[in-house]
mmCIF file of N, CA and C and ligand atoms in Angstrom:
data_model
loop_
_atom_site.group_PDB
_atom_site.id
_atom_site.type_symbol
_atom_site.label_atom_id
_atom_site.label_comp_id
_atom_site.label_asym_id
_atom_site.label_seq_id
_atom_site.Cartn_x
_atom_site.Cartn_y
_atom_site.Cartn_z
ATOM 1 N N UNK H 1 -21.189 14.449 -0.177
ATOM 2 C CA UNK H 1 -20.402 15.673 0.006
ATOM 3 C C UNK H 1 -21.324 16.888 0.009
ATOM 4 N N UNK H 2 -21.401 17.696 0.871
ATOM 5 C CA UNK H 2 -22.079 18.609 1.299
ATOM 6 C C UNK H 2 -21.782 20.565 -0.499
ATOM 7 N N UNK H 3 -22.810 20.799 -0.534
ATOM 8 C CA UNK H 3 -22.697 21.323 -1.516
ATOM 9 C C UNK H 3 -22.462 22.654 -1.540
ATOM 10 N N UNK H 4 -22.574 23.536 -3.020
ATOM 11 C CA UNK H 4 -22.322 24.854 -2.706
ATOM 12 C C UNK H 4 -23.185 25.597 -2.994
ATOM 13 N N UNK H 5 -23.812 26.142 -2.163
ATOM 14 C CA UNK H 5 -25.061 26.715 -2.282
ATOM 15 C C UNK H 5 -25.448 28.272 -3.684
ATOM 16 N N UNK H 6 -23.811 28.847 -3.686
ATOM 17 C CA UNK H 6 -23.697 29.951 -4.656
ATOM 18 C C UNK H 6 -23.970 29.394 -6.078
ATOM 19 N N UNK H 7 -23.644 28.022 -6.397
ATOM 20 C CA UNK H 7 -23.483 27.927 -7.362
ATOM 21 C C UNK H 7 -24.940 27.371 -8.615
ATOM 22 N N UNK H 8 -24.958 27.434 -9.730
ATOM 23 C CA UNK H 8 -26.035 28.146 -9.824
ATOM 24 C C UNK H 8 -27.249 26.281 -10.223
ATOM 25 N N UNK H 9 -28.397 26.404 -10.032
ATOM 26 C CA UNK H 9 -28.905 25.524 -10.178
ATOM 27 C C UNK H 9 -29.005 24.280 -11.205
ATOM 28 N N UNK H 10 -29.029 22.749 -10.509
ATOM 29 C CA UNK H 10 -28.248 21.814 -11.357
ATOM 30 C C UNK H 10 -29.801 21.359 -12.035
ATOM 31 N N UNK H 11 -30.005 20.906 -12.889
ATOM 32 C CA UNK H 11 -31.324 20.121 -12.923
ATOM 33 C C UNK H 11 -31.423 18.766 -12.978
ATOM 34 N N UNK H 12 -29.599 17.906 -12.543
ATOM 35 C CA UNK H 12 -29.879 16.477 -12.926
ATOM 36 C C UNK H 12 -29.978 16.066 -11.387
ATOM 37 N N UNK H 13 -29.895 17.054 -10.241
ATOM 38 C CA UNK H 13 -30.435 17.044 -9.010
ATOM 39 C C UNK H 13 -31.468 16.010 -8.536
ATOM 40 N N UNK H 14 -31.686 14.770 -7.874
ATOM 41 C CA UNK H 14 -32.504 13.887 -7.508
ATOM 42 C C UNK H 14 -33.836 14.373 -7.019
ATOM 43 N N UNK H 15 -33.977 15.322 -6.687
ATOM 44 C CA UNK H 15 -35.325 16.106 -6.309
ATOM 45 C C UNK H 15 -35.487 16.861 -7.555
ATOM 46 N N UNK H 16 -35.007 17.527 -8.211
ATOM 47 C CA UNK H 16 -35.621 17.600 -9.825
ATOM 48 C C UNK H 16 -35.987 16.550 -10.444
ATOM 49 N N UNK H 17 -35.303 15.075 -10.175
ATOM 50 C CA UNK H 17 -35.646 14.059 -11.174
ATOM 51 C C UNK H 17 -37.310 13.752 -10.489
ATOM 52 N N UNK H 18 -37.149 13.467 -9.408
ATOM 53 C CA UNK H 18 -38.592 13.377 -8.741
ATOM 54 C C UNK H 18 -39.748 14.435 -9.230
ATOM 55 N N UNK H 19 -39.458 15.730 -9.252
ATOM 56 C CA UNK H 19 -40.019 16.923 -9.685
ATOM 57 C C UNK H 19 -41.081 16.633 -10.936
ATOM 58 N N UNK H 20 -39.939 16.050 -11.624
ATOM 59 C CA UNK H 20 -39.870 15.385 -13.208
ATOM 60 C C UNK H 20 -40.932 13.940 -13.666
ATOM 61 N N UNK H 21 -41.166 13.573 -12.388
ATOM 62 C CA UNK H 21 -41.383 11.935 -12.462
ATOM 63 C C UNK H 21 -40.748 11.057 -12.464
ATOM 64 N N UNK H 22 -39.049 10.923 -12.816
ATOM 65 C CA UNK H 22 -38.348 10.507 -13.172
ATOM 66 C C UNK H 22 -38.006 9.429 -12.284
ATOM 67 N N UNK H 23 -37.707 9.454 -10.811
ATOM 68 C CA UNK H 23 -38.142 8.471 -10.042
ATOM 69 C C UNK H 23 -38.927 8.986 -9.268
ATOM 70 N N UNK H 24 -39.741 7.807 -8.194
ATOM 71 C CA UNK H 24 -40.534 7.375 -7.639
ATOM 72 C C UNK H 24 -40.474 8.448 -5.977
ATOM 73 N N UNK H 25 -41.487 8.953 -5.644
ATOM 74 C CA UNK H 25 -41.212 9.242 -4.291
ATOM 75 C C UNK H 25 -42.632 8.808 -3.415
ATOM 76 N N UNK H 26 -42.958 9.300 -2.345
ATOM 77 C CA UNK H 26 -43.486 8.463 -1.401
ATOM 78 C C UNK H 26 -44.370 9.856 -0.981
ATOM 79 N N UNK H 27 -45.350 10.354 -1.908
ATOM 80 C CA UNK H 27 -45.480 11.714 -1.676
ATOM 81 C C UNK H 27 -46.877 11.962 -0.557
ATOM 82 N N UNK H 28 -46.594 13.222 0.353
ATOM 83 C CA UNK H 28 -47.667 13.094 1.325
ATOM 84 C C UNK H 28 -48.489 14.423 0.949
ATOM 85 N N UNK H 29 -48.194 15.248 -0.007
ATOM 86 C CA UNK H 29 -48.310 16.420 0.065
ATOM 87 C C UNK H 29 -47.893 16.811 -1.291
ATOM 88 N N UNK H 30 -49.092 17.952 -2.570
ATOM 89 C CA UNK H 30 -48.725 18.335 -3.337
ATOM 90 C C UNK H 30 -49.545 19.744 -3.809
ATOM 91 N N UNK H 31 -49.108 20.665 -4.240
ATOM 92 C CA UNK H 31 -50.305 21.557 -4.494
ATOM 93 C C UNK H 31 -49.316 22.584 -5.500
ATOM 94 N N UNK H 32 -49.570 23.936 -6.385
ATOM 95 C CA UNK H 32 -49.060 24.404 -7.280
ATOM 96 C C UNK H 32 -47.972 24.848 -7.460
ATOM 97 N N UNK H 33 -47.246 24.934 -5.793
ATOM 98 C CA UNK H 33 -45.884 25.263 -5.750
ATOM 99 C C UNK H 33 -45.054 24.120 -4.532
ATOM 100 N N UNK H 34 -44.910 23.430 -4.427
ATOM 101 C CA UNK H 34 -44.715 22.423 -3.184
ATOM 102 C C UNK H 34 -45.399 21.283 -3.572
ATOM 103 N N UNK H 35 -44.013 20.040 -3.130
ATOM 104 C CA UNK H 35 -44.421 18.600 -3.171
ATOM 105 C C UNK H 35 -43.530 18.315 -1.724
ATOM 106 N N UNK H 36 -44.293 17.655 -1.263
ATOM 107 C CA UNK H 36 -43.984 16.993 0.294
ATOM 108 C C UNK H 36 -43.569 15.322 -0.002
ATOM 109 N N UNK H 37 -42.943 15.058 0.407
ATOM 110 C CA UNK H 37 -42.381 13.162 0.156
ATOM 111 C C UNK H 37 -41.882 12.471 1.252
ATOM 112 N N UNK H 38 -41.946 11.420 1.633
ATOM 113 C CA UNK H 38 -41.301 10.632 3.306
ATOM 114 C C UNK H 38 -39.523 10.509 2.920
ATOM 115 N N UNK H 39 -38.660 10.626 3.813
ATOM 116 C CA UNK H 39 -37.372 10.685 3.244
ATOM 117 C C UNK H 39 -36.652 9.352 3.098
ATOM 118 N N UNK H 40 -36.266 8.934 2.191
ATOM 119 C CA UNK H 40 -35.900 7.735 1.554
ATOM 120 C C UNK H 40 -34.816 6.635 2.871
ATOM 121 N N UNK H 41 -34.365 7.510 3.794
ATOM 122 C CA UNK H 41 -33.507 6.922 4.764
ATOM 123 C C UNK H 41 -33.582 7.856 5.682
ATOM 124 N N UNK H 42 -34.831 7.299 6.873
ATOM 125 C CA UNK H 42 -35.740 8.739 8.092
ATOM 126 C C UNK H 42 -34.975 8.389 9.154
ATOM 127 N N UNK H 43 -34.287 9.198 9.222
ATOM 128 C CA UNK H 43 -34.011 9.395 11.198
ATOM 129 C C UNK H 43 -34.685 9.840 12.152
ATOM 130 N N UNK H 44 -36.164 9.353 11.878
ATOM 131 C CA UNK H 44 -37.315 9.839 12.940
ATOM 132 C C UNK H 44 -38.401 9.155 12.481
ATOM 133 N N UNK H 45 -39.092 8.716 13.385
ATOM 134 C CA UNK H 45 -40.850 8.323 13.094
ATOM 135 C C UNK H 45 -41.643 8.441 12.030
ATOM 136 N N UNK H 46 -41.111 9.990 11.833
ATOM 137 C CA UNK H 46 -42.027 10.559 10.889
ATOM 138 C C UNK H 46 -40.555 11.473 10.756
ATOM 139 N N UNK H 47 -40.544 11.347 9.296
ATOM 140 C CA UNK H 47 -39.185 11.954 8.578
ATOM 141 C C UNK H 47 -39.665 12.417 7.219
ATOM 142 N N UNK H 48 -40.185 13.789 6.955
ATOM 143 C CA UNK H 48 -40.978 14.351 5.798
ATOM 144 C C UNK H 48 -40.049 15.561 5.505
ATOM 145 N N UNK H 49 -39.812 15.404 3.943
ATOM 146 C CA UNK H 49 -38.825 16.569 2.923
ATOM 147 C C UNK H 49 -39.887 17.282 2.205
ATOM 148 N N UNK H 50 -39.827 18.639 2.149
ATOM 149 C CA UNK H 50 -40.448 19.646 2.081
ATOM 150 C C UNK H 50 -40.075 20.380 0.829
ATOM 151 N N UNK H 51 -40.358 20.341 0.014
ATOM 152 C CA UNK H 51 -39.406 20.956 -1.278
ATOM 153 C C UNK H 51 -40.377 21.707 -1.942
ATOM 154 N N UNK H 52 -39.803 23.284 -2.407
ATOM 155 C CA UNK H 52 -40.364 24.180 -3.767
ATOM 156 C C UNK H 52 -40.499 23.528 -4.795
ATOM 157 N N UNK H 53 -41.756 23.407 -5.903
ATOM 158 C CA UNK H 53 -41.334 22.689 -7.146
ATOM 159 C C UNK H 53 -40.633 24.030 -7.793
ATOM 160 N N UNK H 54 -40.003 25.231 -7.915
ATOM 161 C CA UNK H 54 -39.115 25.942 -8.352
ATOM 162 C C UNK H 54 -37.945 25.167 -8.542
ATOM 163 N N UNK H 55 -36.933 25.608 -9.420
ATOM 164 C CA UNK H 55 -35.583 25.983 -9.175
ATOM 165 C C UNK H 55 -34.866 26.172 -8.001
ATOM 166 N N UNK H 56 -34.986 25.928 -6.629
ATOM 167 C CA UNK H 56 -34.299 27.027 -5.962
ATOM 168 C C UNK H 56 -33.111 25.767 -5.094
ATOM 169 N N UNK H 57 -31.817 26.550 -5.130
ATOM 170 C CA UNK H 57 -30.815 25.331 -4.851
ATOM 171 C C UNK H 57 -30.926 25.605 -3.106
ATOM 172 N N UNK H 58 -31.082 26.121 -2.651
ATOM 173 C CA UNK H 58 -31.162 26.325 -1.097
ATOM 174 C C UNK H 58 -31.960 27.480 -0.668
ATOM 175 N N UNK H 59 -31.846 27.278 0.549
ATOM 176 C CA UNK H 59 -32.808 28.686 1.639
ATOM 177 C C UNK H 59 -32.020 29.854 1.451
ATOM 178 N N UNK H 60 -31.122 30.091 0.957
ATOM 179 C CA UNK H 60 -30.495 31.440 0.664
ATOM 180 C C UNK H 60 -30.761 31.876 -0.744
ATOM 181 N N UNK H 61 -31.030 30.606 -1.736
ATOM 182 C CA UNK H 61 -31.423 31.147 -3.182
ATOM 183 C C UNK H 61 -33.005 31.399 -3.104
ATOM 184 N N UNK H 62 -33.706 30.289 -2.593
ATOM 185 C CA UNK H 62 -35.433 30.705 -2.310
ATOM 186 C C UNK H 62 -35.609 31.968 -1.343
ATOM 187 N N UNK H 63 -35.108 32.428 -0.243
ATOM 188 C CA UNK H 63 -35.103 33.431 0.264
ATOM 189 C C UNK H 63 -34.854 34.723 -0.742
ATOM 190 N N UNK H 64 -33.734 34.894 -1.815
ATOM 191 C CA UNK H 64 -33.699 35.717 -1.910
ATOM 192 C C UNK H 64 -34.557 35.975 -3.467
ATOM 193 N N UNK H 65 -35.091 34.852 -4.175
ATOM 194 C CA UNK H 65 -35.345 34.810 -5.324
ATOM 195 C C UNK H 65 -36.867 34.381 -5.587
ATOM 196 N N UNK H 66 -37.808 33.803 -4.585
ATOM 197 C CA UNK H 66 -38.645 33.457 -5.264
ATOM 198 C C UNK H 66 -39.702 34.196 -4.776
ATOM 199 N N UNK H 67 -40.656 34.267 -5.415
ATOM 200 C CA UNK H 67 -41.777 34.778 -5.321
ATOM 201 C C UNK H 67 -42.943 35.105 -3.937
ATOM 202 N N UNK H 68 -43.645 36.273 -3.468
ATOM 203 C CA UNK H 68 -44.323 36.146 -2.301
ATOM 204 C C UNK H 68 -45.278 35.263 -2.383
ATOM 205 N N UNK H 69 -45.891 34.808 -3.417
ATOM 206 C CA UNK H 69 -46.734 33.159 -3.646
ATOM 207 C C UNK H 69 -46.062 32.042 -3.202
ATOM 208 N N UNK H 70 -44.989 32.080 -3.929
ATOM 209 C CA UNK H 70 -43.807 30.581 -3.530
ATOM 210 C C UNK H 70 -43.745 30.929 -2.098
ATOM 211 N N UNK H 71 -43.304 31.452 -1.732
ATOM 212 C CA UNK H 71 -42.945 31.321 -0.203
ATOM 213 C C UNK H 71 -43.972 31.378 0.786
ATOM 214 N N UNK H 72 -44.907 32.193 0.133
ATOM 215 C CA UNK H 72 -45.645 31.620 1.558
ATOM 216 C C UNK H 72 -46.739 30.649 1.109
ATOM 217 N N UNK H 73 -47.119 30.000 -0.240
ATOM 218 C CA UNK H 73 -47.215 28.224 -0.030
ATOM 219 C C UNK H 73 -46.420 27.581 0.652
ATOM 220 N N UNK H 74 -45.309 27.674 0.290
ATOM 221 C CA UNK H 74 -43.689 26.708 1.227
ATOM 222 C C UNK H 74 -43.902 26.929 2.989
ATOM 223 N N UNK H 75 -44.074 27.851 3.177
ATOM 224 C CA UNK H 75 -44.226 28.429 4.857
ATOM 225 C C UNK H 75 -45.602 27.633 4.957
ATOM 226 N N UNK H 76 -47.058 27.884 4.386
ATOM 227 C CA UNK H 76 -48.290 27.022 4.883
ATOM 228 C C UNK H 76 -48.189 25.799 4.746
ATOM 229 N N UNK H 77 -47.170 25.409 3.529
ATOM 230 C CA UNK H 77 -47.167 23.523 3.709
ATOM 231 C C UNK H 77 -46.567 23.142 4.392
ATOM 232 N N UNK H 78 -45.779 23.663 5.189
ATOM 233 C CA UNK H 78 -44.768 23.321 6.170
ATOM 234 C C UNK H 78 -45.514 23.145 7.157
ATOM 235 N N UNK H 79 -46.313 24.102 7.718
ATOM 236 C CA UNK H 79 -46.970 24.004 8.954
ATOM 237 C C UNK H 79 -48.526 22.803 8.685
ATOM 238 N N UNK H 80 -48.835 22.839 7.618
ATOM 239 C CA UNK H 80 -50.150 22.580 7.381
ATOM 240 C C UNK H 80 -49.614 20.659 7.543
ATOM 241 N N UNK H 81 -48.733 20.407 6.275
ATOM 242 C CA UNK H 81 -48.212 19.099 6.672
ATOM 243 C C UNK H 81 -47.915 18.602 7.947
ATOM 244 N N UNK H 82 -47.459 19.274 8.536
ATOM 245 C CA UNK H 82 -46.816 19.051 10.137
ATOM 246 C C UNK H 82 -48.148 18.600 10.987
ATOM 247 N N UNK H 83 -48.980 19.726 10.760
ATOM 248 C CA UNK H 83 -50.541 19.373 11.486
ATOM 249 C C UNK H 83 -51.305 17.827 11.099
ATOM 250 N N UNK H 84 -50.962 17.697 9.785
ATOM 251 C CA UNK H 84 -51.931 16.525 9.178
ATOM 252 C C UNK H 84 -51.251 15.301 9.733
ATOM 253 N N UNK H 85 -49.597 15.644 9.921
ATOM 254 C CA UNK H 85 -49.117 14.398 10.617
ATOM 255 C C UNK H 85 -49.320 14.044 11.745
ATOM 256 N N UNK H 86 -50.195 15.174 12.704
ATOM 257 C CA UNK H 86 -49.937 14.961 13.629
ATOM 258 C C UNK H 86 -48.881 15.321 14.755
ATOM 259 N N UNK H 87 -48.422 15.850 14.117
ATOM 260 C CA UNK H 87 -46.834 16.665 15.107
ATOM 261 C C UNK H 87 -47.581 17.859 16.189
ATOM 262 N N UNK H 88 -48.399 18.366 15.696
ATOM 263 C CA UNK H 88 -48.335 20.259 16.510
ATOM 264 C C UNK H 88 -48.336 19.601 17.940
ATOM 265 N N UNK H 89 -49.345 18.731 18.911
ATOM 266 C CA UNK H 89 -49.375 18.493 20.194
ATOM 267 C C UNK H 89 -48.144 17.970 20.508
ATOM 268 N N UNK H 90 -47.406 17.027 20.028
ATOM 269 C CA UNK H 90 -46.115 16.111 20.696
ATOM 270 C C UNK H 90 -45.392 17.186 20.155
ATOM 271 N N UNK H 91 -45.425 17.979 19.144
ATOM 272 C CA UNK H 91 -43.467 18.498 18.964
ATOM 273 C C UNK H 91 -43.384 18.094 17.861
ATOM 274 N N UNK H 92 -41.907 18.695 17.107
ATOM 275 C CA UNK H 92 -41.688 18.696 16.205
ATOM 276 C C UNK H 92 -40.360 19.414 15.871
ATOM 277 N N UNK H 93 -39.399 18.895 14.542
ATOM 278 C CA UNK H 93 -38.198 20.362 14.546
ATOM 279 C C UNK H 93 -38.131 20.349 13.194
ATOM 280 N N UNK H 94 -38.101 21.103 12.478
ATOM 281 C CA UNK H 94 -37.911 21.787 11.401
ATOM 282 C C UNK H 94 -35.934 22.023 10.915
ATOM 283 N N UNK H 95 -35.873 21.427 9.816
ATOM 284 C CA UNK H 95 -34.261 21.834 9.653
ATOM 285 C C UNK H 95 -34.020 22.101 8.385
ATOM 286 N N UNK H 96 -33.738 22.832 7.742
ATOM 287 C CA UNK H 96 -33.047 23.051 6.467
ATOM 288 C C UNK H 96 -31.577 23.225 6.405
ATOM 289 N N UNK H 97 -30.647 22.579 6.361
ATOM 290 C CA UNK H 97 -29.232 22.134 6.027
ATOM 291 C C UNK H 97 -28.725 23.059 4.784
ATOM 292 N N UNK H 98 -28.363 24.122 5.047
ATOM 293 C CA UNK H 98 -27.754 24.931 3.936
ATOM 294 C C UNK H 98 -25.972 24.925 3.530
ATOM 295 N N UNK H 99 -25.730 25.206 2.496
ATOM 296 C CA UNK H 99 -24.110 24.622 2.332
ATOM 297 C C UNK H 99 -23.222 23.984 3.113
ATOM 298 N N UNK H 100 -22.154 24.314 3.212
ATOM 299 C CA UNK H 100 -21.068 23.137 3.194
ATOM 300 C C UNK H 100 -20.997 22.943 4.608
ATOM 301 N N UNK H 101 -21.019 24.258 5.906
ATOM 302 C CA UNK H 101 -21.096 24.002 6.960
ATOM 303 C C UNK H 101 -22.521 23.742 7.505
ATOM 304 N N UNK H 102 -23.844 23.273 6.636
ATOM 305 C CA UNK H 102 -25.263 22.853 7.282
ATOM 306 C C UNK H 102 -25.199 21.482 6.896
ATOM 307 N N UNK H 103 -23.805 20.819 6.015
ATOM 308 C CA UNK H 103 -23.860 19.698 5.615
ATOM 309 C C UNK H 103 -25.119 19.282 4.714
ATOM 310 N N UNK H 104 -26.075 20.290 3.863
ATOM 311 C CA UNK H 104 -26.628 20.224 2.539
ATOM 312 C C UNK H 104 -25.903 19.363 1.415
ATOM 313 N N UNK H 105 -26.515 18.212 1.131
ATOM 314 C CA UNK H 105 -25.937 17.305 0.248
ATOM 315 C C UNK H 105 -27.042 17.500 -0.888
ATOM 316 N N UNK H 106 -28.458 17.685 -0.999
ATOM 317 C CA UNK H 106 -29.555 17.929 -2.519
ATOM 318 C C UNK H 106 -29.330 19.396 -2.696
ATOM 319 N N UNK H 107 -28.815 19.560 -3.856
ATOM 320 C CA UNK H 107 -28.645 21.130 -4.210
ATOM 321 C C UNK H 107 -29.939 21.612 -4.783
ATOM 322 N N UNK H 108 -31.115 20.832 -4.226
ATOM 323 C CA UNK H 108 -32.368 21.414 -4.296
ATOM 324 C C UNK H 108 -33.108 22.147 -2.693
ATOM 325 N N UNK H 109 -33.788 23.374 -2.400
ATOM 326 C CA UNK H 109 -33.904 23.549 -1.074
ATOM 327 C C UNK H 109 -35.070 22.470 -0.492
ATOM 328 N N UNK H 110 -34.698 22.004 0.419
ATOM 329 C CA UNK H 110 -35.779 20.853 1.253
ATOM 330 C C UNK H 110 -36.116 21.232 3.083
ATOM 331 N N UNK H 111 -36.753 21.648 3.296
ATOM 332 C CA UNK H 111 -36.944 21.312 4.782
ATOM 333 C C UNK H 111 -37.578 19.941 5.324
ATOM 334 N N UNK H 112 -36.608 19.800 6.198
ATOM 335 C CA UNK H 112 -36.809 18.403 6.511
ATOM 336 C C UNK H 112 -37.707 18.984 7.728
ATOM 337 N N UNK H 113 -39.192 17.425 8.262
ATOM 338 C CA UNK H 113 -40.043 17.426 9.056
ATOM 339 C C UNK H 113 -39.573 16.744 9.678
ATOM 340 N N UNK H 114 -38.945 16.761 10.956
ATOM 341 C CA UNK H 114 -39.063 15.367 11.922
ATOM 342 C C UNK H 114 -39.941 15.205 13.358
ATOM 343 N N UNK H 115 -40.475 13.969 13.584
ATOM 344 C CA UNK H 115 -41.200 14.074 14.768
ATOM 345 C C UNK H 115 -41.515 12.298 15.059
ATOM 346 N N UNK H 116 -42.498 12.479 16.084
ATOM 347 C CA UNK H 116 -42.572 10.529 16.644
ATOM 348 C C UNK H 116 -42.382 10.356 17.413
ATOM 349 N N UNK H 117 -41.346 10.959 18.098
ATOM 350 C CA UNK H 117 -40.149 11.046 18.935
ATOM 351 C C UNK H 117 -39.915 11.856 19.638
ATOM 352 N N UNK H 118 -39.289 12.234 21.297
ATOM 353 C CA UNK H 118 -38.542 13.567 21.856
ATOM 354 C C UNK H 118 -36.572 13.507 20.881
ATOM 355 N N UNK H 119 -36.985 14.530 19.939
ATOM 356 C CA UNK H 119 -35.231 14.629 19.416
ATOM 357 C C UNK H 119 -34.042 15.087 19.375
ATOM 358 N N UNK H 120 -33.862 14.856 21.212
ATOM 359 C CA UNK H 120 -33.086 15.112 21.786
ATOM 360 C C UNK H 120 -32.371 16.591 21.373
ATOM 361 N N UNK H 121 -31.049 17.099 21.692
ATOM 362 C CA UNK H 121 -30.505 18.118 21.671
ATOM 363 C C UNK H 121 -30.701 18.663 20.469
ATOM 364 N N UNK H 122 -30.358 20.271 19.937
ATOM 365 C CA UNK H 122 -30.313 20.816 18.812
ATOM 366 C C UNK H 122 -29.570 20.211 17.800
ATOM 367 N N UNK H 123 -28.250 20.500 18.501
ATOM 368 C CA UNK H 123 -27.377 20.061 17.724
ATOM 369 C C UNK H 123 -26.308 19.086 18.826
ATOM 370 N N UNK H 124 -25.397 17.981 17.585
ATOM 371 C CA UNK H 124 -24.441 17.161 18.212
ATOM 372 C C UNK H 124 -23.495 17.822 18.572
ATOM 373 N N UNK H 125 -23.355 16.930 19.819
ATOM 374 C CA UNK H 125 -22.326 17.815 20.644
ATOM 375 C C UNK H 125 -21.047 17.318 21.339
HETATM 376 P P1 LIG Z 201 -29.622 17.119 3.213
HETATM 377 O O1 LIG Z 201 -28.429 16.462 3.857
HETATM 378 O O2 LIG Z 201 -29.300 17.631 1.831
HETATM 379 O O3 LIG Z 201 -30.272 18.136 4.100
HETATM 380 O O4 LIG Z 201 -30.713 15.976 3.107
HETATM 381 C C1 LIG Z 201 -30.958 15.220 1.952
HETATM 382 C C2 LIG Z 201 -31.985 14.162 2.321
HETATM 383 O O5 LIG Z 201 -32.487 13.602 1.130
HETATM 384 C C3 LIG Z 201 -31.416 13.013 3.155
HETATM 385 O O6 LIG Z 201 -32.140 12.922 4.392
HETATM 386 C C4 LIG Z 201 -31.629 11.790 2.261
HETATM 387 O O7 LIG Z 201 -31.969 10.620 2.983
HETATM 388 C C5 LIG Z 201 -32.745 12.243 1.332
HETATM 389 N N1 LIG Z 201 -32.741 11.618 0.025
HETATM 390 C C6 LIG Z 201 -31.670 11.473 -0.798
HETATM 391 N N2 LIG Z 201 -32.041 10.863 -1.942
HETATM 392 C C7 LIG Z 201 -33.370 10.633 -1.831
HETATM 393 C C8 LIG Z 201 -34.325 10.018 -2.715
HETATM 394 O O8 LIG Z 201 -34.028 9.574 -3.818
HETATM 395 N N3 LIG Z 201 -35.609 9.955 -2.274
HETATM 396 C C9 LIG Z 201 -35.983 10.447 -1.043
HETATM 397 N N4 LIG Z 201 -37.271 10.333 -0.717
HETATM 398 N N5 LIG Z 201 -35.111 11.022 -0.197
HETATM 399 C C10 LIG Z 201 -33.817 11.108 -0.590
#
């Protein structure tokens, strides 16, 4: 069930438990603010989740709350990961799924990496 982005941050959140150690992730990418991980069920070649180690429950709470450090680590690992995979020449799309109409189900913020592949239209249609 897709979540609510206003509401205020959970910490028993599955990307906090990961955060935590708590379970296991598949990590490609880590440095003082950002952990990068392969996504547990990829709808692409290469299917990489992008997450603040902050607090922040979505792109509207990290947008408006975190730090000019946090964000622009989050903005260079985004691009920097993307490069190491290999994406910049073939392509690539970038998505962050924010509340109930982006269908956001981790009330932690994640940008998803996808690539491997041409992936077809923006959106379903
Ligand atoms: P959302 O729909 O919130 O944008 O995407 C959540 C993503 O998290 C989904 O693509 C889902 O497969 C992934 N995911 C959910 N639980 C886990 C987990 O425990 N480990 C990993 N690596 N990915 C997960």
């Amino acid at each position: 069930m897709a979540i609510d982005p206003t509401l205020p941050y959970e910490e028993s959140n599955i990307f906090a438990k990961i955060l935590r150690g708590e379970i296991p992730c598949n990590k490609v990418f880590e440095d003082d603010h950002v952990l990068a991980f392969r996504d547990i069920a990829p709808q692409a070649p290469t299917h990489i989740l992008v997450i603040p180690k902050g607090p922040y429950v979505s792109w509207d709470d990290f947008s408006a709350r975190a730090s000019e450090a946090e964000i622009a680590a989050f903005v260079r690992a985004v691009g920097a990961i993307a490069r190491e995979a290999g994406l910049v020449e073939p392509g690539y799309r970038l998505l962050a799924n924010t509340g109930g109409h982006g269908g956001q189900e981790v009330p932690h913020l994640h940008v998803h990496i996808f690539g491997g592949r041409p992936l077809g239209p923006m959106l379903a249609r």
